XYZ file of C-alpha atoms in Angstrom:
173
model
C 23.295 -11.072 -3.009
C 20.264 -10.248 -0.943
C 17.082 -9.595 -2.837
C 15.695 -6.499 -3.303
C 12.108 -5.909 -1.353
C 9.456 -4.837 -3.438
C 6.483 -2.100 -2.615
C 3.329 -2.783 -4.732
C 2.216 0.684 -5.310
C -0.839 -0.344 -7.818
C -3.223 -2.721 -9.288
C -3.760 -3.124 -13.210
C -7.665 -3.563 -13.199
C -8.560 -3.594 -16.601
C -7.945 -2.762 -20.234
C -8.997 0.939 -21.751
C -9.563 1.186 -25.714
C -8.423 -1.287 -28.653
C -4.862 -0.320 -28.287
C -3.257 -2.072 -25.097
C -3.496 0.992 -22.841
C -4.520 -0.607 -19.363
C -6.506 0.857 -16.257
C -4.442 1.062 -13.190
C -5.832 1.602 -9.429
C -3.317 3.817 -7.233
C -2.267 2.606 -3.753
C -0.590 6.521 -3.779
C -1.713 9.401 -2.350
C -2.286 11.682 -4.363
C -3.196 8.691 -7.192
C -0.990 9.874 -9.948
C 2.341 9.803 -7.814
C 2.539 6.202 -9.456
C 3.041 7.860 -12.787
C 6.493 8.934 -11.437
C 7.528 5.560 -11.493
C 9.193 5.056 -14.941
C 10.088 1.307 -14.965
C 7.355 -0.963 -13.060
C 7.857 -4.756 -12.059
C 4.133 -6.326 -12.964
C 3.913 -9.180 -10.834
C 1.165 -11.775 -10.553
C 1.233 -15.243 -8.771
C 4.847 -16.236 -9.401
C 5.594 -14.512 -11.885
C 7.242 -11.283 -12.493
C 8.287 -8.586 -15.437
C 9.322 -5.455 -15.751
C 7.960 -3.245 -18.124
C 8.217 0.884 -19.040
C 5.498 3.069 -18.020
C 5.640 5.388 -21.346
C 2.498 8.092 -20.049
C -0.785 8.150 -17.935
C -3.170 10.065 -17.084
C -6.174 10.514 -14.374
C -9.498 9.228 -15.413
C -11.761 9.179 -12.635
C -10.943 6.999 -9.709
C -8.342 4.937 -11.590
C -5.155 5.773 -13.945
C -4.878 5.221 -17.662
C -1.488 4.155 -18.595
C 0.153 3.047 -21.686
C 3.002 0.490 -21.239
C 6.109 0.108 -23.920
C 5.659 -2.800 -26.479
C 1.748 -2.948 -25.218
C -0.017 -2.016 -28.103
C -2.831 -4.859 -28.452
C -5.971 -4.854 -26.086
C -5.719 -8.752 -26.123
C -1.900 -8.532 -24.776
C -3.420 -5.960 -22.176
C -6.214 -7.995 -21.232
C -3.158 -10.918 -19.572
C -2.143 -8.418 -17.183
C -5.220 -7.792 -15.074
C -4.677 -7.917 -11.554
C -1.507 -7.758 -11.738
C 0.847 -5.824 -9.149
C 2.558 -2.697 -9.950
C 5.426 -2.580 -7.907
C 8.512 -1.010 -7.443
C 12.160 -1.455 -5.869
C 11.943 -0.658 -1.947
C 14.894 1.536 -2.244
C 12.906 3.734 -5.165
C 10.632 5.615 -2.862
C 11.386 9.161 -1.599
C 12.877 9.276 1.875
C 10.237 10.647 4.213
C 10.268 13.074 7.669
C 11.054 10.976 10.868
C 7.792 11.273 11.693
C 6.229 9.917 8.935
C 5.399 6.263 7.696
C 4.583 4.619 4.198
C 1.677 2.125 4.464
C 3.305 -1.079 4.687
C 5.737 0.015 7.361
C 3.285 0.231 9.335
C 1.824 -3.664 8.308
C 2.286 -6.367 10.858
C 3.439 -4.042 13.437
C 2.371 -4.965 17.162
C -0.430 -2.976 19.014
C 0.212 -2.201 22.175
C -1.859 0.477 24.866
C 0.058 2.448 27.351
C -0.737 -0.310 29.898
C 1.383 -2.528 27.997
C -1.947 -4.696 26.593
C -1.538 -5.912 23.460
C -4.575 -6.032 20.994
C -3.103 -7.531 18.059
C -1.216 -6.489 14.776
C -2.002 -3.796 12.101
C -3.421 -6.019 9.593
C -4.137 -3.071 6.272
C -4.780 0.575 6.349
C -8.192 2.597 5.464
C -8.654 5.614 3.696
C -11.643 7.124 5.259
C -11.539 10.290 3.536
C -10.916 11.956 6.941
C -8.048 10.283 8.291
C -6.473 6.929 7.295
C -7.728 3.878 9.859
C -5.566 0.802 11.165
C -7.109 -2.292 10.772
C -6.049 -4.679 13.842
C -6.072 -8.352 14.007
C -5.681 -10.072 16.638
C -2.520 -12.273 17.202
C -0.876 -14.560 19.478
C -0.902 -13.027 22.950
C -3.222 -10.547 21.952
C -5.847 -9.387 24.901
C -9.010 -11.230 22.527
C -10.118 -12.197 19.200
C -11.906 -8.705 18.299
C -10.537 -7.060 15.347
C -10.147 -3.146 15.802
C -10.360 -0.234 13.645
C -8.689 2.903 15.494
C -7.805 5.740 13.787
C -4.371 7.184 12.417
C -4.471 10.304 14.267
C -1.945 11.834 16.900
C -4.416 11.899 19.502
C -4.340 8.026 19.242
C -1.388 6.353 17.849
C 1.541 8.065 20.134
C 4.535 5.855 19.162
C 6.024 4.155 16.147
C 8.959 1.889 16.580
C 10.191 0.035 13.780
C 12.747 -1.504 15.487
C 10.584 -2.678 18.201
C 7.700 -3.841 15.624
C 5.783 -2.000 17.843
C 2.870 1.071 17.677
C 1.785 2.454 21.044
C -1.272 3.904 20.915
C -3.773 5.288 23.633
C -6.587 3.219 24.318
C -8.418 5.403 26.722
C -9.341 7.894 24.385
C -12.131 8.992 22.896
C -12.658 9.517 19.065
């Protein structure tokens, strides 16, 4: 049986009040989309567990959530920085034109003269648009890393079949 691929969708970052509820930063957009995720896998070096989110809520930049059978703050305090992930095949199905984050990870970066100037590395959230962050790889034209934006008038082809993202080089931003 083939294992099933897991998305981390959030970080647990610390612990809020005396009575296990933990802080949680959001990889979603908008943040609280995590919260629609009943049953999280918590995962942290090796080692993996699945708990039940039982509520949250929006406190500033991060999420307070309180987890079933987490009712101590010392028991909260073990799982900082630890993954919030979910099961691959639990995300929403999206438009053929659209991409989830780590789709987009490791894909090759090629120009429309064929040049290739390395792999998407992460993603940015710049407020304005979200920004690829390219490493260079084997083969790649040089060592420079890149940061072009995620906007039609630059990346003009996804193939995830390929591995590939075409994007125009020539223009200007």
């Amino acid at each position: 049986m083939l294992e099933k691929e897991l998305v981390v969708l959030g970080k647990i970052v610390s612990v809020h009040g005396i009575r296990g509820a933990v802080k949680v930063y959001s990889f979603t957009d908008p943040i609280d989309n995590i919260l629609d995720y009943k049953n999280w896998i918590l995962r942290r070096e090796n080692e993996q567990t699945t708990v039940k989110l039982l509520s949250g809520r929006i406190q500033g930049k991060v999420l307070v959530a309180e987890l079933q059978g987490l009712t101590d703050r010392d028991e909260a305090r073990s799982l900082i920085d630890s993954e919030i992930c979910v099961y691959r095949d639990e995300l929403p199905e999206l438009a053929s034109d659209e991409y989830y984050w780590y789709q987009l990870q490791g894909l090759k970066v090629i120009t429309q003269q064929g040049q290739l100037l390395g792999q998407v590395d992460h993603l940015l959230e710049t407020g304005a648009n979200d920004v690829l962050v390219v490493k260079p790889c084997v083969n790649s034209i040089d060592d420079r890393e890149r940061l072009l934006p995620y906007i039609d008038q630059c990346v003009l082809n996804v193939d995830l079949t390929a591995g590939e993202l075409q994007v125009d080089w020539d223009a200007e931003f």
